[in-house]
């Protein structure tokens, strides 16, 4: 459904992605693992057209991706950027409404917001509260909920576990699993390999801008190289 | 109480000439009204959308020159030039905005500063703009003398302020706010940031150019000296002083900036020293402006901290 073929991205002279090829099939959760600076976030930014490709192609549903970020969102590929980026002075509800900005149909936006409140009852309780007053984990849920309001067919999450307490990491991963169970395809970028491999079907390991390992999550979790580098024995 | 403030302010503005209609007072009031309009326009660009424009007076110059040139060359009443002024203002916004809005923050500020100077220097050096002396004999809007013209200004400015307040609450206004608070997040959520920023420029230009028409009618002359950088800086000061993004605040800010130097006139050469002190004191005591908006994203001082241990 989402396919990267030999994708290169450069920031000036630095080549952040050096020929990434990977694919995400309909209905899957796919993990993209790797250390700091491996190119995980750049991979997502390339797909959401926030950074230009210097070589290679990304196709979505068999079509080449549009080259403007707003057209990508409209097409149903939605990116939750790293660091949550919740508007701290807007309420939870207003943050969610932003997610529906690209959608002209008000009725379906409010239907999706209700759907988010069903999925994340905690947010329904906090709907009138300002984003900045929420805990980190709650803000992450707002960021995910906001992306869901955009009506994604593929959701790309950039390190949703970052800076969260272990219990909250588990809760966020559970939410991602439920979102997937309701039919949304997910591409999950994580440093927390253990948490990510617990819910994903397949995974890719990115090192220095290239994919070095890939396979079913259960196989990756056993692979000695992954265990050594990311999981610890 | 909030909803009565606008009508009350309007009432005061309309009432003053009935108390004191000396030419001096009317001149100060008319200048203040035009200044309020400029501040309302710049507030769309800087306050709503967060685009720091240091050459805003260029749009006022475009409006003033367009109406001045057309009305003197073709002996048209000033009102007939308004459609042309609007077209030229929109074109100017697109010409200035299309290349500059790809830049962000400091870079945008520097480039807009440059455009402000380009417009002024071009006007100084072209023949059809009257060169350094400018254009004279622009017909006013004759509706019962200076007091009548002042009332026209108040009506136009009131509409402009109301319009800008409505814009803030529109779908477009929300998009401006998203861009101001976090442009990357807005883009990732599907806001067409380039088009939305360009529209902020276009609206700002329309407000500024319309203020320029009033300015030309008020002075019956336009010359390049009216559009120096200091003028842009003063309008920006009105916006910051009043409270960026607050439609009411910038009205207060603009009135303060244009009236306080007149009130301090008795101090002679020292008045700008006191004016400066007043501004500094206000910004120390009310850093968000005289009448800030309820919600304003605090500056993001800390990037998310990367934790060392992550296995």
mmCIF file of C-alpha atoms in Angstrom, chain A residues 36 50 69-70 73-74 78-79 81-83 85-90 94 98-99 101-104 130 146-147 150 159 161-163 191-193 230, chain B residues 102 171-172 174-175 177-179 181-196 294-298 300 304-307 310-311:
data_model
loop_
_atom_site.group_PDB
_atom_site.id
_atom_site.type_symbol
_atom_site.label_atom_id
_atom_site.label_comp_id
_atom_site.label_asym_id
_atom_site.label_seq_id
_atom_site.Cartn_x
_atom_site.Cartn_y
_atom_site.Cartn_z
ATOM 1 C CA UNK A 36 19.508 8.210 16.628
ATOM 2 C CA UNK A 50 8.033 17.511 4.275
ATOM 3 C CA UNK A 69 2.320 17.851 2.289
ATOM 4 C CA UNK A 70 -1.310 19.008 2.333
ATOM 5 C CA UNK A 73 -2.735 14.347 4.010
ATOM 6 C CA UNK A 74 -5.785 14.680 1.791
ATOM 7 C CA UNK A 78 -1.059 11.112 7.855
ATOM 8 C CA UNK A 79 2.105 11.728 9.819
ATOM 9 C CA UNK A 81 5.562 14.142 13.894
ATOM 10 C CA UNK A 82 8.099 13.516 16.595
ATOM 11 C CA UNK A 83 7.686 15.368 19.869
ATOM 12 C CA UNK A 85 3.543 19.073 18.767
ATOM 13 C CA UNK A 86 0.238 19.557 20.559
ATOM 14 C CA UNK A 87 -0.950 23.187 20.628
ATOM 15 C CA UNK A 88 -0.537 23.895 24.303
ATOM 16 C CA UNK A 89 -2.957 26.831 24.594
ATOM 17 C CA UNK A 90 -5.733 25.154 22.643
ATOM 18 C CA UNK A 94 -9.663 22.288 19.413
ATOM 19 C CA UNK A 98 -7.271 20.935 13.668
ATOM 20 C CA UNK A 99 -6.867 17.364 12.491
ATOM 21 C CA UNK A 101 -8.769 21.026 8.826
ATOM 22 C CA UNK A 102 -8.101 19.516 5.429
ATOM 23 C CA UNK A 103 -11.541 17.917 5.375
ATOM 24 C CA UNK A 104 -14.370 20.132 4.109
ATOM 25 C CA UNK A 130 -5.671 23.064 27.439
ATOM 26 C CA UNK A 146 -5.611 14.574 15.967
ATOM 27 C CA UNK A 147 -4.091 12.535 13.169
ATOM 28 C CA UNK A 150 -7.693 13.601 9.375
ATOM 29 C CA UNK A 159 8.447 7.727 18.249
ATOM 30 C CA UNK A 161 6.956 6.312 23.212
ATOM 31 C CA UNK A 162 9.533 9.078 23.477
ATOM 32 C CA UNK A 163 9.951 10.366 27.001
ATOM 33 C CA UNK A 191 13.780 3.449 19.238
ATOM 34 C CA UNK A 192 12.050 1.358 21.835
ATOM 35 C CA UNK A 193 12.380 -1.851 19.853
ATOM 36 C CA UNK A 230 18.470 -2.869 20.621
ATOM 37 C CA UNK B 102 9.249 30.615 1.206
ATOM 38 C CA UNK B 171 -11.516 28.950 9.019
ATOM 39 C CA UNK B 172 -8.698 30.932 7.421
ATOM 40 C CA UNK B 174 -7.642 29.299 12.450
ATOM 41 C CA UNK B 175 -5.208 28.211 9.763
ATOM 42 C CA UNK B 177 -3.116 30.592 14.089
ATOM 43 C CA UNK B 178 -1.915 27.023 13.458
ATOM 44 C CA UNK B 179 0.887 28.368 11.280
ATOM 45 C CA UNK B 181 2.023 28.449 16.651
ATOM 46 C CA UNK B 182 3.706 25.595 14.820
ATOM 47 C CA UNK B 183 4.165 25.749 11.089
ATOM 48 C CA UNK B 184 5.513 22.214 10.743
ATOM 49 C CA UNK B 185 2.659 20.688 12.697
ATOM 50 C CA UNK B 186 0.158 22.701 10.651
ATOM 51 C CA UNK B 187 1.722 21.460 7.452
ATOM 52 C CA UNK B 188 1.754 17.866 8.677
ATOM 53 C CA UNK B 189 -1.970 18.177 9.429
ATOM 54 C CA UNK B 190 -2.801 19.213 5.895
ATOM 55 C CA UNK B 191 -2.826 23.015 6.030
ATOM 56 C CA UNK B 192 -1.644 24.478 2.730
ATOM 57 C CA UNK B 193 0.814 26.746 4.480
ATOM 58 C CA UNK B 194 2.064 28.568 1.416
ATOM 59 C CA UNK B 195 -1.362 29.584 0.170
ATOM 60 C CA UNK B 196 -2.595 30.463 3.642
ATOM 61 C CA UNK B 294 -6.556 34.987 25.801
ATOM 62 C CA UNK B 295 -4.498 32.316 24.200
ATOM 63 C CA UNK B 296 -1.030 32.676 22.940
ATOM 64 C CA UNK B 297 1.366 29.806 22.639
ATOM 65 C CA UNK B 298 4.328 30.426 24.948
ATOM 66 C CA UNK B 300 8.953 26.832 22.802
ATOM 67 C CA UNK B 304 12.056 17.601 23.374
ATOM 68 C CA UNK B 305 14.875 16.109 25.378
ATOM 69 C CA UNK B 306 16.437 12.998 23.938
ATOM 70 C CA UNK B 307 17.040 10.520 26.647
ATOM 71 C CA UNK B 310 17.124 3.724 25.115
ATOM 72 C CA UNK B 311 17.557 0.086 24.377
#
